[in-house]
Amino acid sequence: MSVSATTTARSGAEDRWEAVIGIEVHCQVRTVSKMFCACAVPAPDAEPNTHTCPVCLALPGTLPTINRRAVEHVLAAGAAIGATAPATTRWDRKNYFYPDLPKGYQISQYDLPLASHGSLTFETTGGPVTIGIARAHLEEDTAKLVHAAGPDGARVSLVDFNRAGVPLMEIVTEPEIRTAEQARRYAEELRLLLRAIDVSDAEMENGQMRVEANVSLRLRGTQPFGIRTEVKNMNSFRAVERAISHEIERQAAALEGGETLLQETRGWDDATGTTYLMRVKESSDDYRYFPEPDLPPLHLDAGWLAGIRAALPELPAARRARYRDEEGLSPYDAAMIVADEGMSAAFEALRAAGPDLPAKELANFVSGDYSRAAKENPERTAAGLVGRSDSASLVHVLREVLAGRLSRANAKEVVLIHVASGRPAAELVAEHGFAQISDAGALDAILDAVIGANPAAVADYRAGKAQAAGFLVGQVMKATRGQANAARVQEALRGRLAGRAEERQ
């Protein structure tokens, strides 16, 4: 079959089938201790089996106790997505055997989650999309299996119990996602929300946020769901989109070929861009849920819930809307600033220090010079300004640029030095001689020298090659170490060349 024929066949299959996608996100909740014991939550690089105790190792005779802070974090996440909380919730045992599950069951929640019936709205290339969130519940994480080669070269599997019992929030959408792009954007927006309300770092690269997708196809215009496949091992947002796109194509091809799909769990291989069979998927009945007998029901006081809702900060969607409606930023600029906690915090700090500055210039400065300097500074934090830098100095830099007293090239260098050293921007400008040259008299001699030293470029410009002017301006900027006012240089240069051309006539 030719490439064009294959493409046509694939397009036809996609037109016939509609994807039904649900996303499950497991997110490590930010707490000091584990979910049901006093063990400290380990750092990702902690030595194996150094953060354990009889409770999280499930030794006989131990009993769990509830981590209040973890519960509050999940209730806060529920409030942020507009979910409802029950008057009373409880814990359930989810029974299954696996080497990384020390008790042989997991303490989780089944029919009475901490939050239910929420939603999340996000932007896609096709416009805004709102996806229902069925539930957000709290559970304990499993241990971690490490597969390696033993001393004799044979394959061995080791268990690191550091992660066992770490608080884990599971957030499950309704099956309302229809494209791989929507799935990726949902996951990105959810992570941004969780980080904004400070309940999780939600870093996918170290396993703090794990995304799983349930994908099925049905004929367009029909209601019954198809046979679903759960896709795991997606460790980046790009992988989420690629894996779901592949799975949609795989299932469509199978259905077009008359195959019968099975309910199964498949892993994602990022190197090959394909999914692979892991196991036949269990159903909820296989887990034999029943109420956890060692933990009492948890009553959620109305005043407690109200206090959690009142403590929520401005959410990402509200901040984007404020930047658009009150600051006048474009939707693109607003989304770019809000998507990065450091840039967002810097924008807020600089806006407070310079309320009269144009919002567009401020956004460009934060996403450009400041962001580059922040990324080069090892002391960067998500809390806002980095290292020893301060908003007053950064505002001073931008004011000098807008007033024509500091070139943008030199401003970039000042910001880099300031963020790294904390020295006042005004002091750096004076020390390095960065004050911009705007005086016509001071530029005349430099312009004459550049014009005289580059007769070929002057001839090209007069022959109608406009790009030659850019070369000459560049030579002036080089001669002045970037201190000349580029706009005035261009104006004076064109005027001078035009004037000399008239003199020859």
Coordinates of C-alpha atoms in Angstrom, one line a residue:
M1 CA 0.0 0.0 0.0
S2 CA 1.4 3.4 -0.9
V3 CA 2.0 6.2 1.7
S4 CA -0.9 8.2 0.3
A5 CA -3.2 5.2 0.5
T6 CA -2.1 4.4 4.0
T7 CA -2.8 8.0 5.1
T8 CA -6.2 8.0 3.4
A9 CA -7.1 4.7 5.2
R10 CA -6.0 6.1 8.5
S11 CA -7.9 9.3 8.0
G12 CA -11.0 7.3 7.2
A13 CA -10.7 5.1 10.3
E14 CA -10.3 8.2 12.5
D15 CA -13.5 9.7 11.0
R16 CA -15.4 6.5 11.9
W17 CA -14.1 6.1 15.4
E18 CA -14.3 8.5 18.4
A19 CA -11.8 8.2 21.2
V20 CA -13.1 8.1 24.8
I21 CA -10.3 8.9 27.2
G22 CA -10.2 9.1 31.0
I23 CA -7.1 10.2 32.9
E24 CA -6.0 9.0 36.3
V25 CA -3.3 11.1 38.0
H26 CA -1.4 9.8 41.1
C27 CA 0.3 12.7 42.7
Q28 CA 2.6 12.7 45.8
V29 CA 1.2 15.0 48.4
R30 CA 3.7 17.4 50.0
T31 CA 4.0 16.4 53.6
V32 CA 6.8 16.0 56.1
S33 CA 5.8 12.5 57.2
K34 CA 4.1 9.5 55.5
M35 CA 0.4 8.9 55.3
F36 CA -0.1 6.5 58.3
C37 CA 3.2 6.6 60.2
A38 CA 5.8 9.1 61.5
C39 CA 8.5 8.2 59.0
A40 CA 9.9 11.2 57.1
V41 CA 9.0 11.4 53.4
P42 CA 12.3 10.5 51.6
A43 CA 14.1 12.6 49.1
P44 CA 14.2 11.1 45.6
D45 CA 17.9 10.3 46.0
A46 CA 17.7 8.8 49.5
E47 CA 19.5 5.6 50.1
P48 CA 17.2 2.6 49.7
N49 CA 15.3 1.4 52.8
T50 CA 16.5 4.2 55.0
H51 CA 13.0 5.7 55.7
T52 CA 11.0 2.8 57.1
C53 CA 9.4 1.7 60.3
P54 CA 7.3 -1.2 61.5
V55 CA 4.1 0.5 60.3
C56 CA 5.1 1.2 56.7
L57 CA 6.8 -2.2 56.6
A58 CA 3.5 -3.8 57.7
L59 CA 5.0 -5.8 60.6
P60 CA 2.5 -7.7 62.7
G61 CA 0.8 -5.8 65.5
T62 CA 1.2 -2.3 64.0
L63 CA -1.7 0.2 63.5
P64 CA -2.0 3.2 61.1
T65 CA -2.7 6.8 62.2
I66 CA -4.0 9.5 59.8
N67 CA -1.8 12.3 58.5
R68 CA -4.0 15.4 59.0
R69 CA -1.9 17.6 56.6
A70 CA -2.3 15.1 53.8
V71 CA -6.1 15.1 54.2
E72 CA -6.1 19.0 54.2
H73 CA -4.1 19.0 51.0
V74 CA -6.6 16.7 49.2
L75 CA -9.5 18.8 50.5
A76 CA -7.7 21.9 49.2
A77 CA -7.3 20.3 45.8
G78 CA -11.0 19.4 45.8
A79 CA -12.0 23.0 46.6
A80 CA -9.7 24.2 43.8
I81 CA -11.5 22.1 41.2
G82 CA -14.9 23.0 42.6
A83 CA -15.6 19.5 44.0
T84 CA -17.8 18.6 46.9
A85 CA -16.7 17.0 50.1
P86 CA -18.8 14.5 52.0
A87 CA -19.8 15.0 55.6
T88 CA -18.1 11.8 56.5
T89 CA -15.5 9.8 54.6
R90 CA -13.7 6.5 55.3
W91 CA -10.8 4.4 54.3
D92 CA -11.0 1.1 52.4
R93 CA -8.7 -1.8 51.8
K94 CA -7.8 -2.4 48.2
N95 CA -6.6 -6.0 48.1
Y96 CA -4.0 -7.3 45.6
F97 CA -0.7 -9.0 45.8
Y98 CA 2.5 -7.6 44.4
P99 CA 6.1 -7.6 45.7
D100 CA 6.1 -3.8 46.2
L101 CA 3.0 -3.9 48.5
P102 CA 4.1 -4.9 52.0
K103 CA 0.7 -5.5 53.5
G104 CA -0.8 -7.4 50.6
Y105 CA -3.4 -4.6 50.4
Q106 CA -3.4 -0.8 50.0
I107 CA -5.2 1.6 52.3
S108 CA -7.2 3.7 49.9
Q109 CA -10.7 5.1 49.4
Y110 CA -13.5 3.6 47.3
D111 CA -17.1 4.9 47.4
L112 CA -16.6 7.9 49.8
P113 CA -13.7 9.9 48.4
L114 CA -12.6 13.2 50.0
A115 CA -13.7 15.1 46.8
S116 CA -16.0 14.4 44.0
H117 CA -17.9 16.0 41.1
G118 CA -15.3 18.7 40.2
S119 CA -14.1 20.0 36.9
L120 CA -11.1 21.7 35.2
T121 CA -11.0 24.1 32.3
F122 CA -8.0 24.5 30.0
E123 CA -7.1 25.9 26.6
T124 CA -6.4 23.8 23.5
T125 CA -5.8 24.7 19.9
G126 CA -9.5 24.2 19.4
G127 CA -10.5 26.6 22.2
P128 CA -11.3 26.1 25.9
V129 CA -12.3 22.7 27.1
T130 CA -13.9 21.7 30.5
I131 CA -13.5 18.2 31.7
G132 CA -15.4 16.7 34.7
I133 CA -13.4 15.2 37.5
A134 CA -15.2 12.3 39.1
R135 CA -13.1 12.0 42.3
A136 CA -10.0 12.9 44.2
H137 CA -9.1 10.5 47.0
L138 CA -6.2 9.8 49.3
E139 CA -4.2 6.6 49.7
E140 CA -0.8 5.3 50.6
D141 CA 1.9 4.8 47.9
T142 CA 3.5 1.4 47.3
A143 CA 7.2 0.5 47.6
K144 CA 9.4 0.6 44.5
L145 CA 10.8 -2.3 42.6
V146 CA 14.3 -2.0 41.2
H147 CA 15.2 -4.4 38.4
A148 CA 18.9 -4.9 37.9
A149 CA 21.6 -7.4 37.1
G150 CA 23.1 -9.4 40.0
P151 CA 26.8 -10.2 40.6
D152 CA 26.6 -13.3 38.3
G153 CA 24.8 -11.3 35.6
A154 CA 21.4 -12.9 36.3
R155 CA 18.4 -10.5 36.5
V156 CA 17.2 -9.7 40.0
S157 CA 14.4 -7.6 41.4
L158 CA 15.0 -5.6 44.6
V159 CA 12.5 -3.7 46.7
D160 CA 13.1 -0.2 48.1
F161 CA 10.5 0.5 50.9
N162 CA 11.3 4.2 51.2
R163 CA 8.3 5.1 49.1
A164 CA 5.9 2.7 50.9
G165 CA 3.2 4.7 52.8
V166 CA 4.0 8.1 51.2
P167 CA 0.7 10.1 50.9
L168 CA -0.7 9.8 47.4
M169 CA -3.6 11.7 45.9
E170 CA -5.4 10.0 43.0
I171 CA -7.5 12.3 40.7
V172 CA -9.8 10.6 38.2
T173 CA -11.6 12.4 35.3
E174 CA -14.8 11.5 33.8
P175 CA -14.4 9.8 30.3
E176 CA -14.9 13.1 28.6
I177 CA -11.5 13.7 26.9
R178 CA -11.6 13.1 23.2
T179 CA -8.1 13.8 21.8
A180 CA -4.4 13.2 22.8
E181 CA -3.9 17.0 22.9
Q182 CA -6.7 17.5 25.4
A183 CA -5.2 14.8 27.6
R184 CA -1.8 16.5 27.6
R185 CA -3.2 20.0 28.3
Y186 CA -5.4 18.6 31.1
A187 CA -2.4 17.0 32.8
E188 CA -0.4 20.3 32.3
E189 CA -3.1 22.4 33.8
L190 CA -3.7 20.0 36.7
R191 CA 0.0 20.1 37.6
L192 CA 0.0 23.9 37.4
L193 CA -3.0 24.0 39.7
L194 CA -1.6 21.6 42.3
R195 CA 1.7 23.6 42.4
A196 CA -0.2 26.9 42.7
I197 CA -2.1 25.7 45.8
D198 CA 1.1 24.3 47.2
V199 CA -0.1 20.7 47.8
S200 CA 2.5 18.9 45.6
D201 CA 5.7 19.5 43.6
A202 CA 4.1 17.2 41.0
E203 CA 7.4 16.6 39.1
M204 CA 6.9 13.8 36.6
E205 CA 10.6 13.1 36.1
N206 CA 11.0 11.8 39.6
G207 CA 7.7 10.1 40.0
Q208 CA 5.9 12.7 42.1
M209 CA 3.2 12.8 39.4
R210 CA 2.2 9.7 37.4
V211 CA -0.3 9.9 34.6
E212 CA -2.3 6.9 33.4
A213 CA -4.8 7.0 30.6
N214 CA -7.8 4.8 29.9
V215 CA -8.4 4.8 26.1
S216 CA -11.2 3.2 24.2
L217 CA -12.9 3.8 20.8
R218 CA -16.5 3.8 19.7
L219 CA -18.2 4.4 16.4
R220 CA -19.0 8.1 16.1
G221 CA -22.6 8.9 17.0
T222 CA -23.0 5.9 19.3
Q223 CA -23.2 5.9 23.1
P224 CA -21.8 2.6 24.4
F225 CA -18.1 2.6 25.4
G226 CA -15.7 0.3 23.7
I227 CA -13.2 -2.0 25.4
R228 CA -10.7 0.2 27.2
T229 CA -6.9 -0.1 27.5
E230 CA -5.0 1.5 30.4
V231 CA -1.7 3.0 29.3
K232 CA 1.1 3.4 31.9
N233 CA 4.7 4.5 32.1
M234 CA 4.3 7.9 30.6
N235 CA 6.9 10.1 32.3
S236 CA 6.5 13.4 30.5
F237 CA 3.6 15.5 29.1
R238 CA 5.0 14.9 25.6
A239 CA 4.9 11.1 26.3
V240 CA 1.2 11.4 27.4
E241 CA 0.2 12.9 24.1
R242 CA 2.4 10.5 22.0
A243 CA 1.2 7.4 23.9
I244 CA -2.5 8.2 23.6
S245 CA -2.1 9.2 19.9
H246 CA -0.4 5.8 19.3
E247 CA -3.0 3.9 21.2
I248 CA -5.9 5.5 19.3
E249 CA -4.3 4.5 16.0
R250 CA -3.5 1.0 17.3
Q251 CA -7.1 0.4 18.4
A252 CA -8.6 1.9 15.3
A253 CA -6.4 -0.3 13.1
A254 CA -7.3 -3.4 15.1
L255 CA -11.1 -2.7 14.9
E256 CA -10.9 -1.9 11.2
G257 CA -9.2 -5.3 10.8
G258 CA -12.0 -7.1 12.6
E259 CA -10.0 -7.9 15.8
T260 CA -11.5 -8.2 19.2
L261 CA -9.9 -5.9 21.8
L262 CA -9.2 -7.1 25.3
Q263 CA -9.3 -5.0 28.5
E264 CA -5.6 -4.8 29.3
T265 CA -2.9 -2.7 30.8
R266 CA -0.2 -1.6 28.3
G267 CA 3.1 0.2 28.9
W268 CA 4.5 3.0 26.9
D269 CA 8.0 2.6 25.2
D270 CA 9.2 6.1 24.5
A271 CA 12.1 4.9 22.4
T272 CA 10.0 3.0 19.9
G273 CA 6.9 5.1 20.2
T274 CA 4.7 2.1 20.8
T275 CA 2.7 0.5 23.7
Y276 CA 3.3 -3.0 24.8
L277 CA 1.2 -5.5 26.7
M278 CA 1.8 -5.7 30.5
R279 CA -1.2 -7.7 31.9
V280 CA -4.9 -8.3 31.5
K281 CA -6.6 -5.4 33.4
E282 CA -8.3 -6.1 36.7
S283 CA -11.8 -4.7 37.5
S284 CA -12.8 -3.1 40.8
D285 CA -14.4 -6.4 41.9
D286 CA -11.0 -8.1 41.7
Y287 CA -9.7 -5.7 44.4
R288 CA -12.3 -6.9 46.9
Y289 CA -12.7 -3.5 48.6
F290 CA -14.0 -3.4 52.1
P291 CA -13.8 -0.7 54.9
E292 CA -10.5 -0.5 56.7
P293 CA -11.1 -1.9 60.2
D294 CA -8.1 -0.2 61.8
L295 CA -9.2 3.4 60.9
P296 CA -12.4 5.1 62.0
P297 CA -14.6 7.1 59.6
L298 CA -13.4 10.7 59.2
H299 CA -15.9 13.5 59.9
L300 CA -15.3 16.6 57.9
D301 CA -16.3 19.7 59.9
A302 CA -17.9 22.5 57.9
G303 CA -15.8 25.1 59.6
W304 CA -12.6 23.1 58.8
L305 CA -13.7 22.9 55.1
A306 CA -14.5 26.6 55.0
G307 CA -11.1 27.5 56.4
I308 CA -9.4 25.4 53.7
R309 CA -11.3 27.1 50.9
A310 CA -10.7 30.5 52.3
A311 CA -6.9 29.9 52.4
L312 CA -6.7 29.0 48.7
P313 CA -4.5 31.4 46.7
E314 CA -5.4 32.9 43.3
L315 CA -5.8 30.0 40.9
P316 CA -4.0 29.9 37.6
A317 CA -7.2 30.4 35.5
A318 CA -8.2 33.4 37.6
R319 CA -4.6 34.8 37.3
R320 CA -4.6 34.4 33.5
A321 CA -8.0 36.2 33.3
R322 CA -6.7 39.0 35.5
Y323 CA -3.6 39.5 33.3
R324 CA -5.8 39.6 30.2
D325 CA -8.6 41.8 31.5
E326 CA -6.9 44.1 34.0
E327 CA -3.3 44.2 32.7
G328 CA -4.2 44.1 29.0
L329 CA -1.8 41.2 28.2
S330 CA -2.5 39.0 25.2
P331 CA -3.9 35.5 26.0
Y332 CA -0.5 34.1 24.9
D333 CA 1.6 36.3 27.2
A334 CA -0.8 35.7 30.1
A335 CA -0.6 31.9 29.7
M336 CA 3.2 32.0 29.3
I337 CA 3.7 34.0 32.5
V338 CA 1.3 32.0 34.6
A339 CA 2.7 28.7 33.4
D340 CA 6.0 29.4 35.2
E341 CA 5.7 30.0 38.9
G342 CA 9.0 31.9 39.0
M343 CA 8.0 34.2 36.1
S344 CA 4.5 34.7 37.6
A345 CA 5.9 35.6 41.0
A346 CA 8.5 37.9 39.4
F347 CA 5.8 39.7 37.3
E348 CA 3.8 40.3 40.5
A349 CA 6.8 41.6 42.4
L350 CA 7.9 43.9 39.6
R351 CA 4.3 45.1 39.0
A352 CA 4.1 46.1 42.7
A353 CA 7.5 47.9 42.4
G354 CA 6.6 49.6 39.1
P355 CA 2.8 50.1 38.9
D356 CA 3.2 52.6 36.0
L357 CA 5.3 50.3 33.8
P358 CA 3.5 49.1 30.6
A359 CA 2.3 45.6 31.2
K360 CA 3.5 44.3 27.8
E361 CA 7.0 45.6 28.4
L362 CA 7.0 44.2 31.9
A363 CA 5.9 40.8 30.6
N364 CA 8.6 40.8 27.9
F365 CA 11.2 41.7 30.4
V366 CA 10.2 39.0 32.8
S367 CA 10.0 36.3 30.2
G368 CA 13.1 37.5 28.4
D369 CA 16.0 39.0 30.3
Y370 CA 14.9 38.1 33.8
S371 CA 14.0 34.5 32.9
R372 CA 17.3 33.8 31.2
A373 CA 19.2 35.2 34.1
A374 CA 17.1 33.2 36.6
K375 CA 17.8 29.9 34.7
E376 CA 21.5 30.5 34.9
N377 CA 21.4 31.2 38.6
P378 CA 21.6 28.0 40.7
E379 CA 19.8 29.7 43.6
R380 CA 16.6 30.1 41.6
T381 CA 13.4 29.3 43.5
A382 CA 9.8 29.0 42.5
A383 CA 8.9 31.7 45.1
G384 CA 9.9 34.6 42.8
L385 CA 13.0 36.7 42.6
V386 CA 16.1 34.7 42.8
G387 CA 19.3 34.8 44.7
R388 CA 20.0 38.2 46.1
S389 CA 18.2 40.1 43.3
D390 CA 15.4 42.6 44.2
S391 CA 12.5 44.1 42.4
A392 CA 13.6 47.7 42.7
S393 CA 16.9 47.1 40.8
L394 CA 15.1 45.1 38.1
V395 CA 12.5 47.9 37.7
H396 CA 15.3 50.4 37.4
V397 CA 16.8 48.5 34.5
L398 CA 13.5 48.4 32.6
R399 CA 12.9 52.1 33.3
E400 CA 16.4 52.9 31.9
V401 CA 15.7 50.9 28.8
L402 CA 12.3 52.5 28.2
A403 CA 13.8 56.0 28.7
G404 CA 16.5 55.3 26.1
R405 CA 19.3 55.5 28.6
L406 CA 20.3 51.8 28.5
S407 CA 20.4 49.6 25.4
R408 CA 18.5 46.3 25.5
A409 CA 21.8 44.4 25.0
N410 CA 23.5 46.0 27.9
A411 CA 20.3 45.7 30.0
K412 CA 20.5 41.9 29.5
E413 CA 24.1 41.9 30.8
V414 CA 23.2 44.1 33.8
V415 CA 20.3 41.7 34.7
L416 CA 22.6 38.7 34.5
I417 CA 25.2 40.3 36.8
H418 CA 22.6 41.6 39.2
V419 CA 20.8 38.3 39.6
A420 CA 24.0 36.5 40.2
S421 CA 25.6 39.0 42.6
G422 CA 22.7 41.0 44.1
R423 CA 24.6 44.3 43.4
P424 CA 22.3 47.3 42.6
A425 CA 21.6 47.7 38.9
A426 CA 22.4 51.5 38.9
E427 CA 25.9 50.7 40.4
L428 CA 26.5 48.1 37.6
V429 CA 25.4 50.5 34.8
A430 CA 27.9 53.2 36.1
E431 CA 30.7 50.7 36.7
H432 CA 30.6 49.2 33.3
G433 CA 29.9 52.4 31.4
F434 CA 26.7 51.1 30.1
A435 CA 24.9 54.5 29.9
Q436 CA 23.4 54.7 26.5
I437 CA 24.8 57.2 24.0
S438 CA 21.9 59.2 22.6
D439 CA 23.5 62.6 22.1
A440 CA 23.7 63.5 18.4
G441 CA 27.0 65.2 18.8
A442 CA 28.6 62.2 20.5
L443 CA 27.3 59.9 17.7
D444 CA 28.5 62.1 14.8
A445 CA 32.1 61.1 15.0
I446 CA 31.4 57.4 15.3
L447 CA 29.0 57.5 12.4
D448 CA 31.6 59.3 10.2
A449 CA 34.2 56.7 11.1
V450 CA 31.9 53.8 10.3
I451 CA 30.7 55.2 7.0
G452 CA 34.3 56.0 6.0
A453 CA 35.5 52.5 7.0
N454 CA 32.8 50.6 5.0
P455 CA 32.4 52.1 1.5
A456 CA 31.1 48.9 0.1
A457 CA 28.2 48.7 2.5
V458 CA 27.5 52.4 1.8
A459 CA 27.4 51.7 -1.9
D460 CA 25.1 48.7 -1.4
Y461 CA 22.7 50.8 0.6
R462 CA 22.6 53.5 -2.0
A463 CA 22.0 50.8 -4.6
G464 CA 18.8 49.9 -2.8
K465 CA 20.0 47.1 -0.6
A466 CA 18.3 48.0 2.6
Q467 CA 20.0 45.2 4.6
A468 CA 23.3 47.1 4.3
A469 CA 21.9 49.7 6.8
G470 CA 21.6 46.9 9.4
F471 CA 25.3 46.0 8.9
L472 CA 26.3 49.7 9.4
V473 CA 24.2 50.0 12.5
G474 CA 25.8 46.9 13.8
Q475 CA 29.2 48.4 13.3
V476 CA 28.2 51.5 15.2
M477 CA 26.9 49.3 18.1
K478 CA 30.1 47.3 18.1
A479 CA 32.2 50.5 18.2
T480 CA 30.2 51.7 21.2
R481 CA 30.1 48.4 23.0
G482 CA 26.3 48.4 22.5
Q483 CA 25.8 51.7 24.2
A484 CA 24.6 53.7 21.2
N485 CA 20.8 54.2 21.0
A486 CA 20.0 51.9 18.1
A487 CA 16.9 53.7 17.0
R488 CA 18.7 57.1 16.9
V489 CA 21.7 55.5 15.1
Q490 CA 19.4 54.1 12.4
E491 CA 17.6 57.5 12.0
A492 CA 20.9 59.5 11.9
L493 CA 22.6 57.0 9.5
R494 CA 19.8 57.0 7.0
G495 CA 19.6 60.7 7.1
R496 CA 23.3 61.1 6.7
L497 CA 23.5 58.7 3.7
A498 CA 20.5 60.3 2.1
G499 CA 22.0 63.7 2.6
R500 CA 25.3 62.8 1.1
A501 CA 23.5 61.3 -1.9
E502 CA 21.7 64.6 -2.5
E503 CA 25.0 66.4 -2.2
R504 CA 26.4 64.4 -5.1
Q505 CA 23.5 65.2 -7.3

